[in-house]
Short mmCIF file of C-alpha atoms and ligand atoms in Angstrom, two decimals:
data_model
loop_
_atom_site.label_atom_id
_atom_site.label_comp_id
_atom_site.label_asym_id
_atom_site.label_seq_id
_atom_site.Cartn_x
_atom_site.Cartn_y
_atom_site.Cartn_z
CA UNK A 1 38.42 43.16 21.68
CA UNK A 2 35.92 41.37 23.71
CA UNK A 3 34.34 38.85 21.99
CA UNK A 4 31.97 37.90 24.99
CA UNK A 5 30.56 41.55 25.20
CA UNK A 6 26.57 40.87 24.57
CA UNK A 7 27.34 44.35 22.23
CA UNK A 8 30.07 42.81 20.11
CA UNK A 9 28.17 39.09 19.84
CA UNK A 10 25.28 40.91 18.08
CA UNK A 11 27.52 43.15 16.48
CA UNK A 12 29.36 40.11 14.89
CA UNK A 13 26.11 38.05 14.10
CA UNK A 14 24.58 41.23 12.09
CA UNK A 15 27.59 41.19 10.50
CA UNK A 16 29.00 37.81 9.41
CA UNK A 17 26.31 35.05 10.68
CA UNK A 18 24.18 34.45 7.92
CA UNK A 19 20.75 35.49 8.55
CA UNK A 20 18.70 32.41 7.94
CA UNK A 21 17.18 32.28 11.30
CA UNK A 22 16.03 36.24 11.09
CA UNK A 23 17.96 38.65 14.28
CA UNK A 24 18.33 36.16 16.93
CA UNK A 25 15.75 37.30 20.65
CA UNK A 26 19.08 37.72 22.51
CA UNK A 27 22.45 36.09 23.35
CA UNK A 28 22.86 33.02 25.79
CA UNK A 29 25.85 32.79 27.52
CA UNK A 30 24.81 29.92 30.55
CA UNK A 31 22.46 26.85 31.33
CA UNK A 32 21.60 24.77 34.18
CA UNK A 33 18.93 22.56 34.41
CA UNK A 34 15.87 24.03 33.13
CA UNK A 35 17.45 27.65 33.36
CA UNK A 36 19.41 29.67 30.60
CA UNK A 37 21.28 33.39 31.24
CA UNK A 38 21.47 35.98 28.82
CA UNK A 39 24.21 38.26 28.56
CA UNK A 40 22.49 40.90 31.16
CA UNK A 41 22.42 38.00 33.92
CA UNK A 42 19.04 37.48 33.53
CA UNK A 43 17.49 34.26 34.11
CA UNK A 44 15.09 32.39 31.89
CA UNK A 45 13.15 29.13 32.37
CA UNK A 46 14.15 27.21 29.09
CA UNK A 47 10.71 25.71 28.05
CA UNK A 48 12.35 25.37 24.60
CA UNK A 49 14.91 22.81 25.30
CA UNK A 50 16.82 23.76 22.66
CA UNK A 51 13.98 22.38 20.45
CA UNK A 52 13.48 19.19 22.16
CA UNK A 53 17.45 18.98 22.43
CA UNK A 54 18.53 19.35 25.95
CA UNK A 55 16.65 16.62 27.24
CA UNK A 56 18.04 16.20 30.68
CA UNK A 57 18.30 20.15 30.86
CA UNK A 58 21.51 22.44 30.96
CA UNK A 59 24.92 21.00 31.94
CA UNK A 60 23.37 18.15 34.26
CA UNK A 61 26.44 16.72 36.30
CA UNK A 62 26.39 13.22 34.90
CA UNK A 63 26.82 14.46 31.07
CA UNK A 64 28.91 16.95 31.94
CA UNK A 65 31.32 14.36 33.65
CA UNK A 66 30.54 11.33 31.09
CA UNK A 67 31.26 13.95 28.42
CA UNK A 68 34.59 15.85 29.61
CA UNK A 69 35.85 11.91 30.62
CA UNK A 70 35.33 11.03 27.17
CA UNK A 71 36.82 14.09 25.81
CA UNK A 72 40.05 13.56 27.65
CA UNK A 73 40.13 10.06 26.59
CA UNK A 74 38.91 9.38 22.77
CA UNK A 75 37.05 12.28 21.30
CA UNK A 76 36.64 10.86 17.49
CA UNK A 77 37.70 7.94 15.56
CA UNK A 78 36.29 6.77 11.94
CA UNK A 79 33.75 4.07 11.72
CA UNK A 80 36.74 2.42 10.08
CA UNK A 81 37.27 1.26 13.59
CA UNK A 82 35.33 0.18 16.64
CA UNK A 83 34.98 2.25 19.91
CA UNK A 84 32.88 0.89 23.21
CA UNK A 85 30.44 3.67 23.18
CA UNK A 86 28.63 3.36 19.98
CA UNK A 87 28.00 -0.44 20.42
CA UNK A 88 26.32 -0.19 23.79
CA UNK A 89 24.50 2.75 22.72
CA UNK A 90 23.24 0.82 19.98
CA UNK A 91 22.41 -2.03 22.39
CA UNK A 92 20.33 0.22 24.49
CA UNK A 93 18.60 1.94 21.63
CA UNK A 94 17.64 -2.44 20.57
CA UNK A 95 16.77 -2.61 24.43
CA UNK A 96 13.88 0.27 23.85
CA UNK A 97 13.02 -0.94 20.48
CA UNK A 98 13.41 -4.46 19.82
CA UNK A 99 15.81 -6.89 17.87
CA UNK A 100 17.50 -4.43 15.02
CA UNK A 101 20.22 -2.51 13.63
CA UNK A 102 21.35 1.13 14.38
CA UNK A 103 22.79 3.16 11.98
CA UNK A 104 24.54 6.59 13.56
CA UNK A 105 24.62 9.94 12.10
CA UNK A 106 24.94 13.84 13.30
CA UNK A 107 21.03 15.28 12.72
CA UNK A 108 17.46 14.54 12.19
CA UNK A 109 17.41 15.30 8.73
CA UNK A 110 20.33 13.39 8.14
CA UNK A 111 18.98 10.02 9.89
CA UNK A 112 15.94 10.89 7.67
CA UNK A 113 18.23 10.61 4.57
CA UNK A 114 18.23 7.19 5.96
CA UNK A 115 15.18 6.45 5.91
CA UNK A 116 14.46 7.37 2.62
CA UNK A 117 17.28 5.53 1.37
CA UNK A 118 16.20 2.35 3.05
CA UNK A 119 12.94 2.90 1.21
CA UNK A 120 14.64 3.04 -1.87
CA UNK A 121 16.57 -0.13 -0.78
CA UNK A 122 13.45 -2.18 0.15
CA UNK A 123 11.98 -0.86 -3.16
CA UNK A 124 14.76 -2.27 -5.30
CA UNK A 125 14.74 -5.95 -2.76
CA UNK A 126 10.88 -6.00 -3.44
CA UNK A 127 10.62 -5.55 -7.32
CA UNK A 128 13.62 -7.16 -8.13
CA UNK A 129 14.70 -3.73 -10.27
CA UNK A 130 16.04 -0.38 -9.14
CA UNK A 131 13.83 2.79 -9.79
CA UNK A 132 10.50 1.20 -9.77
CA UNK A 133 9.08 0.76 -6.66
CA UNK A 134 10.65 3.84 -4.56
CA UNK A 135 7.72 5.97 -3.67
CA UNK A 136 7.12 7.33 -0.26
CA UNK A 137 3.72 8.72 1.21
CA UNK A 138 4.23 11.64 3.39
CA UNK A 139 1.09 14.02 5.64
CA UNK A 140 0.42 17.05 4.92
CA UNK A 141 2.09 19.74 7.75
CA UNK A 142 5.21 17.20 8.35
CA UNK A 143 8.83 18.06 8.58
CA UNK A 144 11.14 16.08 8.27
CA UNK A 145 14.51 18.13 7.77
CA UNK A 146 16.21 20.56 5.46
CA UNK A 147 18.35 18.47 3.49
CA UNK A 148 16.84 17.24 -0.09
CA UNK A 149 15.59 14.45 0.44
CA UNK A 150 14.11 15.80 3.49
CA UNK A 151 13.14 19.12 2.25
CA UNK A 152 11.19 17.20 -0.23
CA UNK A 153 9.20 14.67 2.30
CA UNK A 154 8.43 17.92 4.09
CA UNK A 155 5.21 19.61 2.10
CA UNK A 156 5.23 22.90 3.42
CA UNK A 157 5.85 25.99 0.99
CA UNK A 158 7.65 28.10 3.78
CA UNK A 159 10.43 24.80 3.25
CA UNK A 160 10.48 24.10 -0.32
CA UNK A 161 10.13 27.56 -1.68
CA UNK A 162 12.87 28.55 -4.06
CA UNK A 163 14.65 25.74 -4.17
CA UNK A 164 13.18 23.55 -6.60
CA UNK A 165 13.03 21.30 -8.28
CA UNK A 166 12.21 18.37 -5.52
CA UNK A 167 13.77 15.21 -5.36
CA UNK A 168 10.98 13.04 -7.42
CA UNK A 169 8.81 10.32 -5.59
CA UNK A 170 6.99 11.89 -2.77
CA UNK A 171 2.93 11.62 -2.46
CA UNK A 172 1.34 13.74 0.13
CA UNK A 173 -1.43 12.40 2.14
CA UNK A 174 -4.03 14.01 5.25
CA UNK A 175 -2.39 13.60 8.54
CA UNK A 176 -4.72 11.32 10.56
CA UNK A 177 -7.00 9.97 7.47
CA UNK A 178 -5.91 6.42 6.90
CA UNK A 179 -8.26 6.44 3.90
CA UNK A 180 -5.84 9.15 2.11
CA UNK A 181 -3.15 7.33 2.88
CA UNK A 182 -4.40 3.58 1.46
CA UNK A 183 -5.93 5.71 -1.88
CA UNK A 184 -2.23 6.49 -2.58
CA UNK A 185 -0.55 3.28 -2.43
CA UNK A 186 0.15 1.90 -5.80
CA UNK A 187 2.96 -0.04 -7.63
CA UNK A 188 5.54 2.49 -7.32
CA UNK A 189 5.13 2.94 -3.46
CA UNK A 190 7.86 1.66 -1.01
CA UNK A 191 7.28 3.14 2.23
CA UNK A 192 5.03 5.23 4.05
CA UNK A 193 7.17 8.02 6.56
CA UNK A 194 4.96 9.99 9.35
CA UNK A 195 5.38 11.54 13.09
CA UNK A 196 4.12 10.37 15.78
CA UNK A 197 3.35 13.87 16.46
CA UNK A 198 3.87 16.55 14.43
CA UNK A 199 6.16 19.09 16.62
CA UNK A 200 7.07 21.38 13.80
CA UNK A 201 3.23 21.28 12.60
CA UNK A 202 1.88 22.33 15.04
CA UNK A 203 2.05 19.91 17.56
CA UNK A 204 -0.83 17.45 15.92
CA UNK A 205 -1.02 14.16 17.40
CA UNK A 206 -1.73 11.07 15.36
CA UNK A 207 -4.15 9.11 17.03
CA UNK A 208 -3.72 5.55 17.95
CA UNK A 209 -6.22 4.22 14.84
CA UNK A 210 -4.39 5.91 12.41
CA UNK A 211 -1.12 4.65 12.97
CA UNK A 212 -2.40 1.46 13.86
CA UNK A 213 -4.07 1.48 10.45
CA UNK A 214 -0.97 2.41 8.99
CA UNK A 215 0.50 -0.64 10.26
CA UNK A 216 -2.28 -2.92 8.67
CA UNK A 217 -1.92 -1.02 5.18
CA UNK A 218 1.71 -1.38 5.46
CA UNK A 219 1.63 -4.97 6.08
CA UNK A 220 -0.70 -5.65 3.68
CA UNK A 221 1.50 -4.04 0.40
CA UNK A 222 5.00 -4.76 1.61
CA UNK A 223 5.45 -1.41 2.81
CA UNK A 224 7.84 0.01 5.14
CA UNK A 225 6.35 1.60 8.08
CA UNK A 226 9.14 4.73 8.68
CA UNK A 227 8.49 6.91 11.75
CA UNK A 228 10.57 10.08 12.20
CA UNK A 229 10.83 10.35 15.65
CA UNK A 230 13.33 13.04 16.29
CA UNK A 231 11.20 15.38 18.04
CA UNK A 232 8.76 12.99 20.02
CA UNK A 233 11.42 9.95 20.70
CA UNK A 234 13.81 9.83 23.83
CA UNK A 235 10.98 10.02 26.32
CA UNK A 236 9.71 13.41 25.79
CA UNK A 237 5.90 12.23 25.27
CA UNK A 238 6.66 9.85 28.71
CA UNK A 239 7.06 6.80 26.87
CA UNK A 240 10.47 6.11 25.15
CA UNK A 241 9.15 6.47 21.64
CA UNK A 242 6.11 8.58 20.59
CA UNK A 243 4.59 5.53 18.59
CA UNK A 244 4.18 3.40 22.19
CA UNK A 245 1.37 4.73 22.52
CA UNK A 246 -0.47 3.53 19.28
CA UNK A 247 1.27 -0.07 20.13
CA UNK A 248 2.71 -0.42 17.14
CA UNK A 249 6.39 -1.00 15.91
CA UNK A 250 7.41 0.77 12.58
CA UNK A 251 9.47 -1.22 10.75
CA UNK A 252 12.15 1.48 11.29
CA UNK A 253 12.52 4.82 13.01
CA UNK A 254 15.17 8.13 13.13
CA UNK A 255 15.83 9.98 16.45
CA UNK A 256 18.19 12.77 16.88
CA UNK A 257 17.00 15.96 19.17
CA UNK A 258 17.45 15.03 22.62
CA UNK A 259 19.00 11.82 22.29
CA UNK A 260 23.13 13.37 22.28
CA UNK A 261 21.37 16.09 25.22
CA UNK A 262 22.85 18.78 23.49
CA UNK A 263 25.58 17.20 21.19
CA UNK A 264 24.73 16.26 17.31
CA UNK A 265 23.51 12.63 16.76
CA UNK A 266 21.11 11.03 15.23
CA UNK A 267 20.07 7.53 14.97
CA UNK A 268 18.29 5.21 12.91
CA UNK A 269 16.80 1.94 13.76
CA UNK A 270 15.35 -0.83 11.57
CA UNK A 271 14.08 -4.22 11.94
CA UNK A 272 16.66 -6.86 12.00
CA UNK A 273 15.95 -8.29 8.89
CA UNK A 274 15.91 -4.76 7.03
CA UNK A 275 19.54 -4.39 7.85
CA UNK A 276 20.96 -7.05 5.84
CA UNK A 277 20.19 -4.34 2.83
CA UNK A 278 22.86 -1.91 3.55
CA UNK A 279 25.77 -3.80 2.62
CA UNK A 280 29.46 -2.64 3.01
CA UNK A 281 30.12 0.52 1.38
CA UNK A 282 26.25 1.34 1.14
CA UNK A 283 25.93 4.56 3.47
CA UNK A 284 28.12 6.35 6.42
CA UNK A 285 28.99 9.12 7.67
CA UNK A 286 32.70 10.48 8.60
CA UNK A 287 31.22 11.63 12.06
CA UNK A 288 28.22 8.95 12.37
CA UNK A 289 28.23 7.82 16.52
CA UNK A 290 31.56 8.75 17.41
CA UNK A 291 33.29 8.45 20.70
CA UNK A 292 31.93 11.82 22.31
CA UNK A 293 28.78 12.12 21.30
CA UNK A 294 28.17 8.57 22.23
CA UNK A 295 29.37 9.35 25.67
CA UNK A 296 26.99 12.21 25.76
CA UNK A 297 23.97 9.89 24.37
CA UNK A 298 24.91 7.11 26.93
CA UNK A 299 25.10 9.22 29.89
CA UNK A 300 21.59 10.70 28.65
CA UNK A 301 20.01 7.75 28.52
CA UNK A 302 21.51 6.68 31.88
CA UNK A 303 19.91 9.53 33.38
CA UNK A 304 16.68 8.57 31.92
CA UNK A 305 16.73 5.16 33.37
CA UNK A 306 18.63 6.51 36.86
CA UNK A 307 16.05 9.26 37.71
CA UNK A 308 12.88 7.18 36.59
CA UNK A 309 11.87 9.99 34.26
CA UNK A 310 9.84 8.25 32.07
CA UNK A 311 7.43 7.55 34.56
CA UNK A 312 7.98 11.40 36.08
CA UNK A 313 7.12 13.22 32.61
CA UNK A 314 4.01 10.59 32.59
CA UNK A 315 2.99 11.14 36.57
CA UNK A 316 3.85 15.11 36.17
CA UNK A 317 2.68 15.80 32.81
CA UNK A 318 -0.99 15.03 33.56
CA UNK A 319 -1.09 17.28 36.47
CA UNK A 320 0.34 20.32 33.94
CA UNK A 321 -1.48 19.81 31.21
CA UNK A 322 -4.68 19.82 33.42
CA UNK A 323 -3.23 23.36 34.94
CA UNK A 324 -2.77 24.51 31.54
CA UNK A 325 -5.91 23.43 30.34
CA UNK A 326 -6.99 25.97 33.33
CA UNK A 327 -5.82 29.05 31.07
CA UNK A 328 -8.85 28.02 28.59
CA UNK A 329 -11.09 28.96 31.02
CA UNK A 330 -9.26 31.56 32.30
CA UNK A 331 -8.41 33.66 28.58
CA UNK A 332 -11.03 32.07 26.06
CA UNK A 333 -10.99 35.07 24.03
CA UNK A 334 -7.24 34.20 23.31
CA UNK A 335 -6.68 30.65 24.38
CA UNK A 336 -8.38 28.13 21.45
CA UNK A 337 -6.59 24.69 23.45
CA UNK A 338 -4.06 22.84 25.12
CA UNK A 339 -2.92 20.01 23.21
CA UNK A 340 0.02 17.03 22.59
CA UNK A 341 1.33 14.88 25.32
CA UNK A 342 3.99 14.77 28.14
CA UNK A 343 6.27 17.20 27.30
CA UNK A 344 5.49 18.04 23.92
CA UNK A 345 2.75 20.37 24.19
CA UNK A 346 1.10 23.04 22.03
CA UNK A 347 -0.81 26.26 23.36
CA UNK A 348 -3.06 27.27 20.48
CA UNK A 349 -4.22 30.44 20.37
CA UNK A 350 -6.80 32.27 18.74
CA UNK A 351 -4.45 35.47 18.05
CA UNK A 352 -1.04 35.73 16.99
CA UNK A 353 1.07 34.15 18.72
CA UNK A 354 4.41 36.05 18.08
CA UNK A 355 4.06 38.76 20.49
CA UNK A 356 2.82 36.36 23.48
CA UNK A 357 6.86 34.88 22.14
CA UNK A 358 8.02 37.90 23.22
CA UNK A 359 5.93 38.91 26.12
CA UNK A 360 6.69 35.14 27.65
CA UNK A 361 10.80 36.19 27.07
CA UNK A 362 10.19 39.79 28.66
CA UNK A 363 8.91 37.82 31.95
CA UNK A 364 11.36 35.07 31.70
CA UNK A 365 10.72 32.28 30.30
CA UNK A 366 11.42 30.73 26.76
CA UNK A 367 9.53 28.93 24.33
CA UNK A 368 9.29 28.14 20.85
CA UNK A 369 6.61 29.09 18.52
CA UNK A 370 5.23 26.98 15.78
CA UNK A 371 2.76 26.82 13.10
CA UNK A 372 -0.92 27.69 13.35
CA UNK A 373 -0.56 30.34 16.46
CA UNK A 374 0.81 27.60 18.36
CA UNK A 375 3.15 28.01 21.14
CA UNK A 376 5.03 24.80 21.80
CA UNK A 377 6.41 24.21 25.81
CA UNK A 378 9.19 21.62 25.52
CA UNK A 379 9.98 21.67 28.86
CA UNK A 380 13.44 18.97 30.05
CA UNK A 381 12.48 15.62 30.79
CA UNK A 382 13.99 16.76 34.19
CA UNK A 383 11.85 19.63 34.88
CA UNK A 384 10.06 19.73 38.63
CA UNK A 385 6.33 19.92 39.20
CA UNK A 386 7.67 23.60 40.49
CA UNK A 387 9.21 25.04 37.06
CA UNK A 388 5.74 23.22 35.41
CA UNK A 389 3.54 25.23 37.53
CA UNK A 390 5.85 28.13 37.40
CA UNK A 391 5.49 28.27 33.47
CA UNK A 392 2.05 28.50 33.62
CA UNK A 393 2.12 31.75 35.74
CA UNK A 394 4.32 33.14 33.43
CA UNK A 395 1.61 32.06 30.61
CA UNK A 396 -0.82 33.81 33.11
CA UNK A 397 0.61 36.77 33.16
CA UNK A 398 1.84 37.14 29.65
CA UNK A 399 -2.03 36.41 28.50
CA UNK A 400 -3.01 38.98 30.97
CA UNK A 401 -0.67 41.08 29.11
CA UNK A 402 -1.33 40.62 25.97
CA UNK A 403 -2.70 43.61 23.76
CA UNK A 404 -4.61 42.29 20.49
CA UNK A 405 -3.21 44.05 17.48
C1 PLP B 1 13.91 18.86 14.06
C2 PLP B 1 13.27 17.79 13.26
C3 PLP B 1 13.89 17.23 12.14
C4 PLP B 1 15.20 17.76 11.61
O1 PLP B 1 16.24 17.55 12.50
P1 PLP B 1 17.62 18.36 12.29
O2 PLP B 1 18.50 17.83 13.36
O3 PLP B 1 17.30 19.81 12.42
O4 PLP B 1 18.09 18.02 10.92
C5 PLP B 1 13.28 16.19 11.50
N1 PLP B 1 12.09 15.72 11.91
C6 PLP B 1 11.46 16.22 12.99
C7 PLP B 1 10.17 15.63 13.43
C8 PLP B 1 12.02 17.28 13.69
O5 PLP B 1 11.37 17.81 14.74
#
C-alpha cells in the first residue's frame, strides 16, 4: 500500500478522518517559504499561513535546524522540571510586553481557558467570595476557540449550535461601541476579553478609541482588560502585538498561531502582579512550553528580530495594501474593500466569496475565507514585495474570472 499516493490520502480521509472540516481542497505534501505542493507537484503561494501559523513561512532553515537540534537533544519533559527553552522564551515574550508572567500551553483556545480562568481568579481576589463577581463581556462576531469556555465567549451560532448549554457568565457587547460595553458592566463583571482584530470575524479592526476606552472603563471598575491575541500577535499586523497600535497594555493577553511557526503553543501573559493568583497546583498543562516547541518558538522569534521583519511587514504592507486597494477600482461590481493591517488583511466582496476560494486555488495561490464574503490574505511575515504583488495578479485574474451565480 502506498500511503503517500494523493488517491489513497483522500481515500483514507473519506474514510476514517472525521469530517468536521467538510472534504478537504486537496492534499499538501511540501512547503518552503511562502510556497506549498500538492500531491500533483503543483505549486501554490500559501497566503493562508496555515491560518496565521507559519509565520516565518515553510521549513525556514533556522527552525528547521533550532527544531531538529532540539529534537535530538530534549524533546519533552513535565513542567515538574525546568528546561532552558521555556524560561528565555518567557523572558522574550516579558521583553515585548512588559514586567509579567507567562503561562504555556498547546492552542489558542486553550491559552483562552486561561484567560477566563484568571477572570474568575481576579473575581474571587476582588469580592472577597468565589462565584460572585466572574462575569466576562465579550463583542459580537469574536472567536475565541472551540473549547467550552471558549465556545461560549465566542457568540456566533455557526459555533455554539448544538452543543448547549453554555458555560454561564458571558455578556455580549457591539464590537467597536465602548458605550455597549460600559452599559454592561455591573457587580458580577470581572473582565472584559476582545481582539485586537477580529480575524475569524471578518477581519474587523478595533479602532484605537475603543480599546483605549476599554482601558479607561476597565480601570475605572477593577476590571481585567483580556486581549486574545492569537491571530493578530507575533508581528503579523507589523507591530509585535495587535493592541500597539491603540497604545494600550491589557492587563493580560493569549497568543498561540504563529508564535511555535508551525508547532502547537500557546501563551499567556499577565501583569506581574496578576500572577501571584495562580498558586501551586492552580492550572497546567502536561505539554504546556515544552522543550521542542520552545525551540521552535525561540528560533521564530529570533528570526523576527534577525531579519528586521517587523519593520518589513510595516514598510511592505503599505505598499500592498495600496495595490490591493487598486482591485476596487479595478472590479467594483465585485470588490466592496480592502481592509485590516500588515498582514492580516480582508478582501470583502460584494458576491460570494467561495468560488473566488476556489478560482484563487485553480491559479495557484491559497487563502482562507472568512465571514461576511471576506477573503482573508495571511501572507508569512517573510513574504517579498514579489510574492505581495504576485498575489494580487492572481486576485486579478481570479476576479476577471469570476462568473456571478
Ligand atoms: C484561531 C483563534 C483561536 C483559537 O485557537 P486554536 O489554536 O484553534 O484553539 C482563538 N482566538 C483567535 C482570535 C483565533 O484566531
Amino acid at each position: 500500500m502506498n500511503a503517500t499516493s494523493p488517491d489513497t490520502t483522500a481515500e483514507l480521509y473519506a474514510s476514517y478522518v472525521l469530517g468536521n472540516y467538510g472534504t478537504p481542497a486537496c492534499t499538501l505534501t511540501r512547503g518552503e517559504g511562502a510556497y506549498v505542493w500538492d500531491s500533483e507537484g503543483r505549486r501554490l503561494l500559501d497566503f493562508g499561513s496555515g491560518i496565521a501559523v507559519t509565520a516565518i513561512g515553510h521549513c525556514h532553515p533556522h527552525w528547521v535546524r533550532a527544531v531538529q537540534e532540539q529534537a535530538a537533544t530534549l524533546v519533552h519533559v513535565s513542567n515538574l522540571y525546568r528546561h532552558p527553552g521555556q524560561g528565555v522564551l518567557a523572558q522574550r515574550i516579558c521583553g515585548y510586553a512588559g514586567p509579567g508572567r507567562v503561562l504555556f500551553c498547546n492552542s489558542g483556545a486553550e491559552g483562552n481557558e486561561a484567560l477566563l480562568k484568571l477572570a474568575r481568579l481576579h473575581g474571587r481576589a476582588t469580592s472577597g467570595e468565589e462565584g460572585k463577581r466572574y462575569k466576562v463581556i465579550v463583542a459580537g462576531h469574536a472567536f475565541h476557540g472551540r473549547t467550552f469556555g471558549a465556545m461560549a465567549a465566542t457568540p456566533q451560532e455557526k459555533i455554539q449550535g448544538g452543543f448547549r448549554p453554555m458555560l454561564d457568565g458571558f455578556a455580549v457587547a457591539t464590537y467597536n461601541d465602548l458605550a455597549s460595553f460600559e452599559a454592561l458592566v455591573d457587580d458580577a463583571t470581572a473582565a472584559i476579553l476582545v481582539e485586537a482584530i477580529q480575524g475569524e470575524g471578518g477581519v474587523n479592526a478595533a479602532t484605537p478609541e475603543f480599546l483605549q476606552g476599554l482601558r479607561a472603563l476597565c480601570d475605572k471598575h477593577n476590571l481585567l482588560l483580556l486581549m486574545d491575541e492569537v491571530q493578530c500577535g507575533v508581528g503579523r499586523t507589523g507591530r509585535f502585538f495587535g493592541f500597539e497600535a491603540a497604545g494600550i497594555v491589557p492587563d493580560a493577553f493569549s497568543l498561540a498561531k504563529g508564535l511555535g511557526g508551525g508547532v502547537p503553543i500557546g501563551a499567556v501573559w499577565m501583569r506581574e502582579a496578576l500572577g501571584a493568583l495562580f498558586h501551586p497546583g492552580s492550572h497546567g498543562t502536561t505539554y504546556g512550553g515544552n522543550p521542542l516547541v520552545c525551540a521552535a518558538a525561540n528560533a521564530v522569534l529570533d528570526v523576527i528580530e534577525s531579519e528586521d521583519l517587523l519593520a518589513q511587514v510595516q514598510s511592505q504592507s503599505k505598499i500592498w495594501i495600496e495595490q490591493l486597494r487598486g482591485l476596487e477600482r479595478q472590479f467594483p461590481a465585485l470588490v466592496q474593500e480592502v481592509r485590516g493591517r500588515g498582514y492580516l488583511v480582508g478582501l470583502a466582496l460584494k458576491v460570494d466569496h467561495l468560488p473566488l476560494v476556489n478560482l484563487l486555488r485553480d491559479k495557484g495561490m491559497l487563502v482562507i475565507p472568512t465571514a461576511g464574503q471576506v477573503i482573508r490574505l495571511l501572507p508569512p511575515l517573510t513574504a517579498t514585495l514579489e510574492e505581495l504583488s504576485r498575489s494580487v495578479e492572481l486576485l486579478a485574474e481570479a476576479l476577471s474570472a469570476y462568473q456571478p451565480a
